[in-house]
JSON list of C-alpha atoms in Angstrom, two decimals:
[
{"chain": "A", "resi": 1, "resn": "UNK", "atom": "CA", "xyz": [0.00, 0.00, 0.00]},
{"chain": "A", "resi": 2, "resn": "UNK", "atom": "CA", "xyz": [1.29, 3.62, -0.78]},
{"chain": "A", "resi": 3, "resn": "UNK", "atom": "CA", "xyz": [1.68, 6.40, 1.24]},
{"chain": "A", "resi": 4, "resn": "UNK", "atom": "CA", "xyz": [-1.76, 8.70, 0.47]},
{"chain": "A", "resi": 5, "resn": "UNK", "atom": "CA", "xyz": [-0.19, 11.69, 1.00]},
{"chain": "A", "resi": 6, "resn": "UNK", "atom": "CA", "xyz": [3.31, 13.05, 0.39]},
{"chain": "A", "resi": 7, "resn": "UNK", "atom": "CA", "xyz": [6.01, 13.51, 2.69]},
{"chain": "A", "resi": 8, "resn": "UNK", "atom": "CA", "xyz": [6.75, 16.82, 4.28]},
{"chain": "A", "resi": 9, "resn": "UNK", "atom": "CA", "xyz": [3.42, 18.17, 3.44]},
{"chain": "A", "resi": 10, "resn": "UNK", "atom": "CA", "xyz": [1.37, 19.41, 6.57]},
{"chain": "A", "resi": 11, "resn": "UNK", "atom": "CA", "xyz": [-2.03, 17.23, 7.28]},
{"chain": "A", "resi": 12, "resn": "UNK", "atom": "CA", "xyz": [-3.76, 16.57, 10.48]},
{"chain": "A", "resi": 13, "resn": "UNK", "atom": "CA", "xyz": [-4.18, 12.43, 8.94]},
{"chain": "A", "resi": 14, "resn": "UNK", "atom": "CA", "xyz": [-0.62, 12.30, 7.69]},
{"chain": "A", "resi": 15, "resn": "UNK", "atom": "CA", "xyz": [-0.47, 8.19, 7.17]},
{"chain": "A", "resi": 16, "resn": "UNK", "atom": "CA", "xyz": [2.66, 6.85, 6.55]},
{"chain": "A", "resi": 17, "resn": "UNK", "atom": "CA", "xyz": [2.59, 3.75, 5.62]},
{"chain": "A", "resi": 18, "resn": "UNK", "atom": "CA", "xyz": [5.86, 0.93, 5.25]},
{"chain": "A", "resi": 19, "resn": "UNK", "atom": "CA", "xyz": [8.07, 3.20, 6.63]},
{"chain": "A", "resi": 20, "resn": "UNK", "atom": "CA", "xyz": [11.54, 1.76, 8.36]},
{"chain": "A", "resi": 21, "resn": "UNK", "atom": "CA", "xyz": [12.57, 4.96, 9.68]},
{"chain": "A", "resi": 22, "resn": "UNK", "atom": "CA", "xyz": [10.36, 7.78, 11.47]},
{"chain": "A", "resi": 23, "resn": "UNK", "atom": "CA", "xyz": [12.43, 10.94, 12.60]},
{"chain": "A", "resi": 24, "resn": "UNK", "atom": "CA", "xyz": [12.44, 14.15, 13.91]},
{"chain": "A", "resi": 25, "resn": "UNK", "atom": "CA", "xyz": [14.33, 17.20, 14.24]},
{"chain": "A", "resi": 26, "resn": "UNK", "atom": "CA", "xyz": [11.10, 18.39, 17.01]},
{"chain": "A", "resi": 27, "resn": "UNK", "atom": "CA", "xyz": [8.63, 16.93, 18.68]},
{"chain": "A", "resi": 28, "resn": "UNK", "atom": "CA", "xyz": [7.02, 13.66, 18.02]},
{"chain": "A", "resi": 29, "resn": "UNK", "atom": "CA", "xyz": [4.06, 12.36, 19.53]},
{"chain": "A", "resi": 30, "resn": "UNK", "atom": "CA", "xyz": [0.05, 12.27, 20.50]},
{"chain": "A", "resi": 31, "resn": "UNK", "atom": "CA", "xyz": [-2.57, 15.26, 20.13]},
{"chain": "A", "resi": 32, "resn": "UNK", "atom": "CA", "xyz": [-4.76, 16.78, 22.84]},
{"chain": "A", "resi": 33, "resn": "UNK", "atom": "CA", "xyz": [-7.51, 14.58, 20.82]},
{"chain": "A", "resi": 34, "resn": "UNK", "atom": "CA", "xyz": [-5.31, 11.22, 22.02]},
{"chain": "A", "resi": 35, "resn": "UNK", "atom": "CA", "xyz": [-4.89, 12.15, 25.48]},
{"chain": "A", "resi": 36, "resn": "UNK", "atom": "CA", "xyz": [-7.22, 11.71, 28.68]},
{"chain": "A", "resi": 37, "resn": "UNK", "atom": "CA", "xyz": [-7.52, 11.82, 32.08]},
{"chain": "A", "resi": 38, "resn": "UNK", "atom": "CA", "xyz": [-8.99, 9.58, 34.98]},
{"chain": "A", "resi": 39, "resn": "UNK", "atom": "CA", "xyz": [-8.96, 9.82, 38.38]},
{"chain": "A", "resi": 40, "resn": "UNK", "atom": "CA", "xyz": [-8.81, 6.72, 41.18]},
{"chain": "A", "resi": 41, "resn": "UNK", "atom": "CA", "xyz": [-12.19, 6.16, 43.36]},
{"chain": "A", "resi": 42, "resn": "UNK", "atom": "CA", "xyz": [-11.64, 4.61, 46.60]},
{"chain": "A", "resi": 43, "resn": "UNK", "atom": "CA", "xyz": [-8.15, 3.75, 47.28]},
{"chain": "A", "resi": 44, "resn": "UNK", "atom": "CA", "xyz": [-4.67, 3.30, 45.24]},
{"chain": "A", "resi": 45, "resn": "UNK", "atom": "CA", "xyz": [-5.16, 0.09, 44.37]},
{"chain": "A", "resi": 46, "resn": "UNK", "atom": "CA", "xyz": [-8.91, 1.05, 42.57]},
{"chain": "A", "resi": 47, "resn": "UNK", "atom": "CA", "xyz": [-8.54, -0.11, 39.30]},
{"chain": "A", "resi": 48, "resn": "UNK", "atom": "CA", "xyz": [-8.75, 2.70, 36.58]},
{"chain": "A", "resi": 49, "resn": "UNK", "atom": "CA", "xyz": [-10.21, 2.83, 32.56]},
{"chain": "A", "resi": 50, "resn": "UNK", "atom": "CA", "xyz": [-9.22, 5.39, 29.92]},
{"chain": "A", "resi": 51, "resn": "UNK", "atom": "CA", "xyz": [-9.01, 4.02, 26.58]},
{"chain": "A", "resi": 52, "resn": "UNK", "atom": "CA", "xyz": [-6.44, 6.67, 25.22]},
{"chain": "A", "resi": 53, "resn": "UNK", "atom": "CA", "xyz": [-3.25, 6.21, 23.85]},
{"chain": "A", "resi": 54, "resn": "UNK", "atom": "CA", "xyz": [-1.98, 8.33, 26.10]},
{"chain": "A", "resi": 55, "resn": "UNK", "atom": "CA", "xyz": [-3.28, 10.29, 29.28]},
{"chain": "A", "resi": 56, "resn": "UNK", "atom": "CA", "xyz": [-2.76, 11.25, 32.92]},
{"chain": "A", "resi": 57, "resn": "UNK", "atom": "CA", "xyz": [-3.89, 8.67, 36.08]},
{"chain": "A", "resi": 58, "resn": "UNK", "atom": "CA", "xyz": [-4.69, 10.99, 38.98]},
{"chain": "A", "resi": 59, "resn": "UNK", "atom": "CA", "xyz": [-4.42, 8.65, 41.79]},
{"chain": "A", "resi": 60, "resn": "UNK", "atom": "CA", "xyz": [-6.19, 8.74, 45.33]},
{"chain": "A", "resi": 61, "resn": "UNK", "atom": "CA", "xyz": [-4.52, 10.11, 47.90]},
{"chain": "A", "resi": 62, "resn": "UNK", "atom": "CA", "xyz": [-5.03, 7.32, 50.64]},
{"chain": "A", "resi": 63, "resn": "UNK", "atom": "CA", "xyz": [-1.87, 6.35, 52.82]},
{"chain": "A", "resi": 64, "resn": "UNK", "atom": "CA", "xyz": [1.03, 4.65, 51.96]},
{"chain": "A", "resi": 65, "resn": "UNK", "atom": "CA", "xyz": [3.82, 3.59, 54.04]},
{"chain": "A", "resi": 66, "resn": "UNK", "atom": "CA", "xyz": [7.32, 4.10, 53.52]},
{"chain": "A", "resi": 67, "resn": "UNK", "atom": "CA", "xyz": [8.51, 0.74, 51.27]},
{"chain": "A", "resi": 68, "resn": "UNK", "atom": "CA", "xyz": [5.49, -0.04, 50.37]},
{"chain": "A", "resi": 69, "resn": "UNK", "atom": "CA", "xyz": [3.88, -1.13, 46.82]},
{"chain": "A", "resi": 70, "resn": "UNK", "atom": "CA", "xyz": [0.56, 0.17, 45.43]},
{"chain": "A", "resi": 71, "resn": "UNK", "atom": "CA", "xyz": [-0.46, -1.91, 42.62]},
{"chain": "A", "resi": 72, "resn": "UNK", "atom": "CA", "xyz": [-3.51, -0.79, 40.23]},
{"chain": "A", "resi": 73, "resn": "UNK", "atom": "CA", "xyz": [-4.67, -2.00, 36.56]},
{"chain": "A", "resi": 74, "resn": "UNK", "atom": "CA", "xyz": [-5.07, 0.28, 34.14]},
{"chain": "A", "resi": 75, "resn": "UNK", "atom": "CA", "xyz": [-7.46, -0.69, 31.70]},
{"chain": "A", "resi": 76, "resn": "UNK", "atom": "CA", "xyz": [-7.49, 0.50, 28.22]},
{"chain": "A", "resi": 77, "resn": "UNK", "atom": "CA", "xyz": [-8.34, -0.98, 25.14]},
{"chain": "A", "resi": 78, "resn": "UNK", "atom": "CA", "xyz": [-5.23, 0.30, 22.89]},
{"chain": "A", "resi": 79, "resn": "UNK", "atom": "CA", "xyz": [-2.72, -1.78, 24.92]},
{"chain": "A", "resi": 80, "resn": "UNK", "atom": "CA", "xyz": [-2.08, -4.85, 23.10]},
{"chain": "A", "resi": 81, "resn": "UNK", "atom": "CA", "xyz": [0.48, -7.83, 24.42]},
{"chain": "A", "resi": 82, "resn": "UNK", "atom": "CA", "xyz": [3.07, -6.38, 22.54]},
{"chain": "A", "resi": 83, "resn": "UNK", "atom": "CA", "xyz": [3.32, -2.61, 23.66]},
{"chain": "A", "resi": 84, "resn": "UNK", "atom": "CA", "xyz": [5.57, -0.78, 25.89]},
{"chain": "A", "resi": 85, "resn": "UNK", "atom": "CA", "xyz": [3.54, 1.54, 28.31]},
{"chain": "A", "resi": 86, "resn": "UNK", "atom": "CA", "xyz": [5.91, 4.63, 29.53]},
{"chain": "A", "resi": 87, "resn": "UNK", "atom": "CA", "xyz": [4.72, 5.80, 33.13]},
{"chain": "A", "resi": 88, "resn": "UNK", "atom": "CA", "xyz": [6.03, 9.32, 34.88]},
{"chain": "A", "resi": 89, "resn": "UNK", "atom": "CA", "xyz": [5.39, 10.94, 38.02]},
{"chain": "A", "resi": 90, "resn": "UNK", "atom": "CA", "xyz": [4.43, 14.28, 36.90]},
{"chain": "A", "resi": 91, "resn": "UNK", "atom": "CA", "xyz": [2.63, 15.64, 40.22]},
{"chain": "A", "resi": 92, "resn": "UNK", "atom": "CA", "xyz": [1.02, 14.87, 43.23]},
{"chain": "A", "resi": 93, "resn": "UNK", "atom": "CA", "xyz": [3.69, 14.53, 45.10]},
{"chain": "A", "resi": 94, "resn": "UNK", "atom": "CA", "xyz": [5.02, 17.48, 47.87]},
{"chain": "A", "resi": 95, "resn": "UNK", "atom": "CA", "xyz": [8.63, 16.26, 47.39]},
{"chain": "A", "resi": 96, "resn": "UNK", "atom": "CA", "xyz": [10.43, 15.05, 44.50]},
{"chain": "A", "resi": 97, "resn": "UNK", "atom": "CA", "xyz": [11.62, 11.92, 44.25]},
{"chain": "A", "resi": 98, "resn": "UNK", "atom": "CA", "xyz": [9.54, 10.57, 47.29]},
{"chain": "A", "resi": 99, "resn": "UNK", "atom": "CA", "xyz": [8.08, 7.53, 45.08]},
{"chain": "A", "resi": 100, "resn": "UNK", "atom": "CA", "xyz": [8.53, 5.15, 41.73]},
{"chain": "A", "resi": 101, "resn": "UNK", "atom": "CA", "xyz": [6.39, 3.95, 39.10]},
{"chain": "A", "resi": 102, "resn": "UNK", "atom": "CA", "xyz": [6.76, 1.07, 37.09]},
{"chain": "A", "resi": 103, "resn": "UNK", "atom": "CA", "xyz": [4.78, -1.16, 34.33]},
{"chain": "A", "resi": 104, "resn": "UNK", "atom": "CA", "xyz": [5.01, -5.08, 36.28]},
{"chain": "A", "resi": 105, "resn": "UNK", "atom": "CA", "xyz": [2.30, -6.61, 34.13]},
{"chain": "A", "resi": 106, "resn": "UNK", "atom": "CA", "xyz": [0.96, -6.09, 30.42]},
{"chain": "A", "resi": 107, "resn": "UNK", "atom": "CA", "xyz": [-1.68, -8.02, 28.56]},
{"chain": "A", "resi": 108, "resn": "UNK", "atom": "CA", "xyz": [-3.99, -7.22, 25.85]},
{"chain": "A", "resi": 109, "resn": "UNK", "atom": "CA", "xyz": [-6.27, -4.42, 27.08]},
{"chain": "A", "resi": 110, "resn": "UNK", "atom": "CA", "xyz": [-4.32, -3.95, 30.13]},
{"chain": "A", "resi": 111, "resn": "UNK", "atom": "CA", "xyz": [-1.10, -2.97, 32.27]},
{"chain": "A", "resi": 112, "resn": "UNK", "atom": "CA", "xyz": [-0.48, -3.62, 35.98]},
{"chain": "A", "resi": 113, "resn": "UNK", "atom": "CA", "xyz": [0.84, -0.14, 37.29]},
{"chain": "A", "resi": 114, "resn": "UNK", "atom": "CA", "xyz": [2.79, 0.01, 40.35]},
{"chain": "A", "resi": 115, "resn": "UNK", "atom": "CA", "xyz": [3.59, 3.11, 42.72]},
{"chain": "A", "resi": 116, "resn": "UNK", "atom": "CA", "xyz": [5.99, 2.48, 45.37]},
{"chain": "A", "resi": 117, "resn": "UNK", "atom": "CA", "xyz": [7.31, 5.35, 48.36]},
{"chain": "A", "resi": 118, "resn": "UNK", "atom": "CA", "xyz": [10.58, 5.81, 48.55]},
{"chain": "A", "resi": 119, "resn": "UNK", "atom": "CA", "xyz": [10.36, 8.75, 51.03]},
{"chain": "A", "resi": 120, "resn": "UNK", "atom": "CA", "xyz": [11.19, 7.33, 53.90]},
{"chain": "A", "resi": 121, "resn": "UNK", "atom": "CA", "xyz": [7.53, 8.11, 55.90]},
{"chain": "A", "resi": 122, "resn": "UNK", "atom": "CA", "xyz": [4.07, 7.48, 55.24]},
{"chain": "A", "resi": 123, "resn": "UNK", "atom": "CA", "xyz": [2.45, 9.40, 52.40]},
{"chain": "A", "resi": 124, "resn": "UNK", "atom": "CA", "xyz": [-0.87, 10.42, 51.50]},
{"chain": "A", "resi": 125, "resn": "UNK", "atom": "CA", "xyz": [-0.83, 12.11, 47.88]},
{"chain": "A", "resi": 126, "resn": "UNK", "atom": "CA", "xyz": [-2.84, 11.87, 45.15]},
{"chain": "A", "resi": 127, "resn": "UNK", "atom": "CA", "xyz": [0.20, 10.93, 42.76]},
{"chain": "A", "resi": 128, "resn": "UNK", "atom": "CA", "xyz": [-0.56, 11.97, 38.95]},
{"chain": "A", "resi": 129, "resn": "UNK", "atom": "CA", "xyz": [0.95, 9.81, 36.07]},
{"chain": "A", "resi": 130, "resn": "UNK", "atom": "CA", "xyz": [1.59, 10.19, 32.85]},
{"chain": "A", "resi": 131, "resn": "UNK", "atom": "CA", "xyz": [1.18, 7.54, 30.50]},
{"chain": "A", "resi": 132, "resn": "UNK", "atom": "CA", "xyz": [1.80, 6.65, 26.95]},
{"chain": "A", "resi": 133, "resn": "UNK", "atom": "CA", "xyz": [2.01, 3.37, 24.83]},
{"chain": "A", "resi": 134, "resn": "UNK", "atom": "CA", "xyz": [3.66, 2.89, 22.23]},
{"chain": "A", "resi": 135, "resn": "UNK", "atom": "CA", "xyz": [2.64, 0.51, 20.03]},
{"chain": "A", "resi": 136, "resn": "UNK", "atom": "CA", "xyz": [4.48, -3.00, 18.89]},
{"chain": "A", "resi": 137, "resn": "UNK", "atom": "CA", "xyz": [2.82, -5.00, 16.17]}
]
């Protein structure tokens, strides 16, 4: 199949189509349009579903103790078994560097999410992470 629309031309569907190489001299990535947001009910461990590509978790803010693992499923229906979910602490959190976040479990339609604090005391923050997959045939 060919490419429907030539390179280097500006159009909000660019398709490209059997390309090996896809690069950038600025930014590449999702719109506003491929983005959402969710928020945790209950507690951290609440299971949450946005079926973006890409999109901020807004986590509750019940305890946590110092060493300690909060595990969560994200549901969203473009994660295949293949993918590679990126996860970042972007607020939440009164100090820097008080907690981690890592992918520990990925199936079709879903990724295990875990938040762990690293600060030493018990926390109670409503942690906000920023997600994005990216996409492995």
């Amino acid at each position: 199949m060919a490419n429907t629309k030539a390179i280097g031309v500006a159009f909000l569907d660019q398709d490209i189509i059997g390309a090996q190489y896809l690069l950038s001299d600025e930014q590449f990535g999702y719109t506003a349009a491929a983005q959402g947001t969710v928020t945790q009910a209950t507690d951290k461990s609440t299971a949450v579903t946005l079926n973006k590509p890409a999109g901020v978790i807004t986590m509750n803010n019940a305890s946590l103790a110092t060493a300690t693992n909060a595990t969560f499923t994200l549901n969203n229906s473009f994660i295949s078994a293949n993918d590679t979910v990126i996860l970042t602490i972007s607020g939440g959190q009164a100090t820097a560097g008080s907690y981690n976040v890592f992918a520990n479990g990925l199936a079709a339609g879903s990724v295990s999410i875990s938040l762990r604090n690293i600060s030493g005391g018990t926390l109670s923050e409503a942690v906000v992470i920023n997600f994005a997959v990216i996409h492995c045939a």
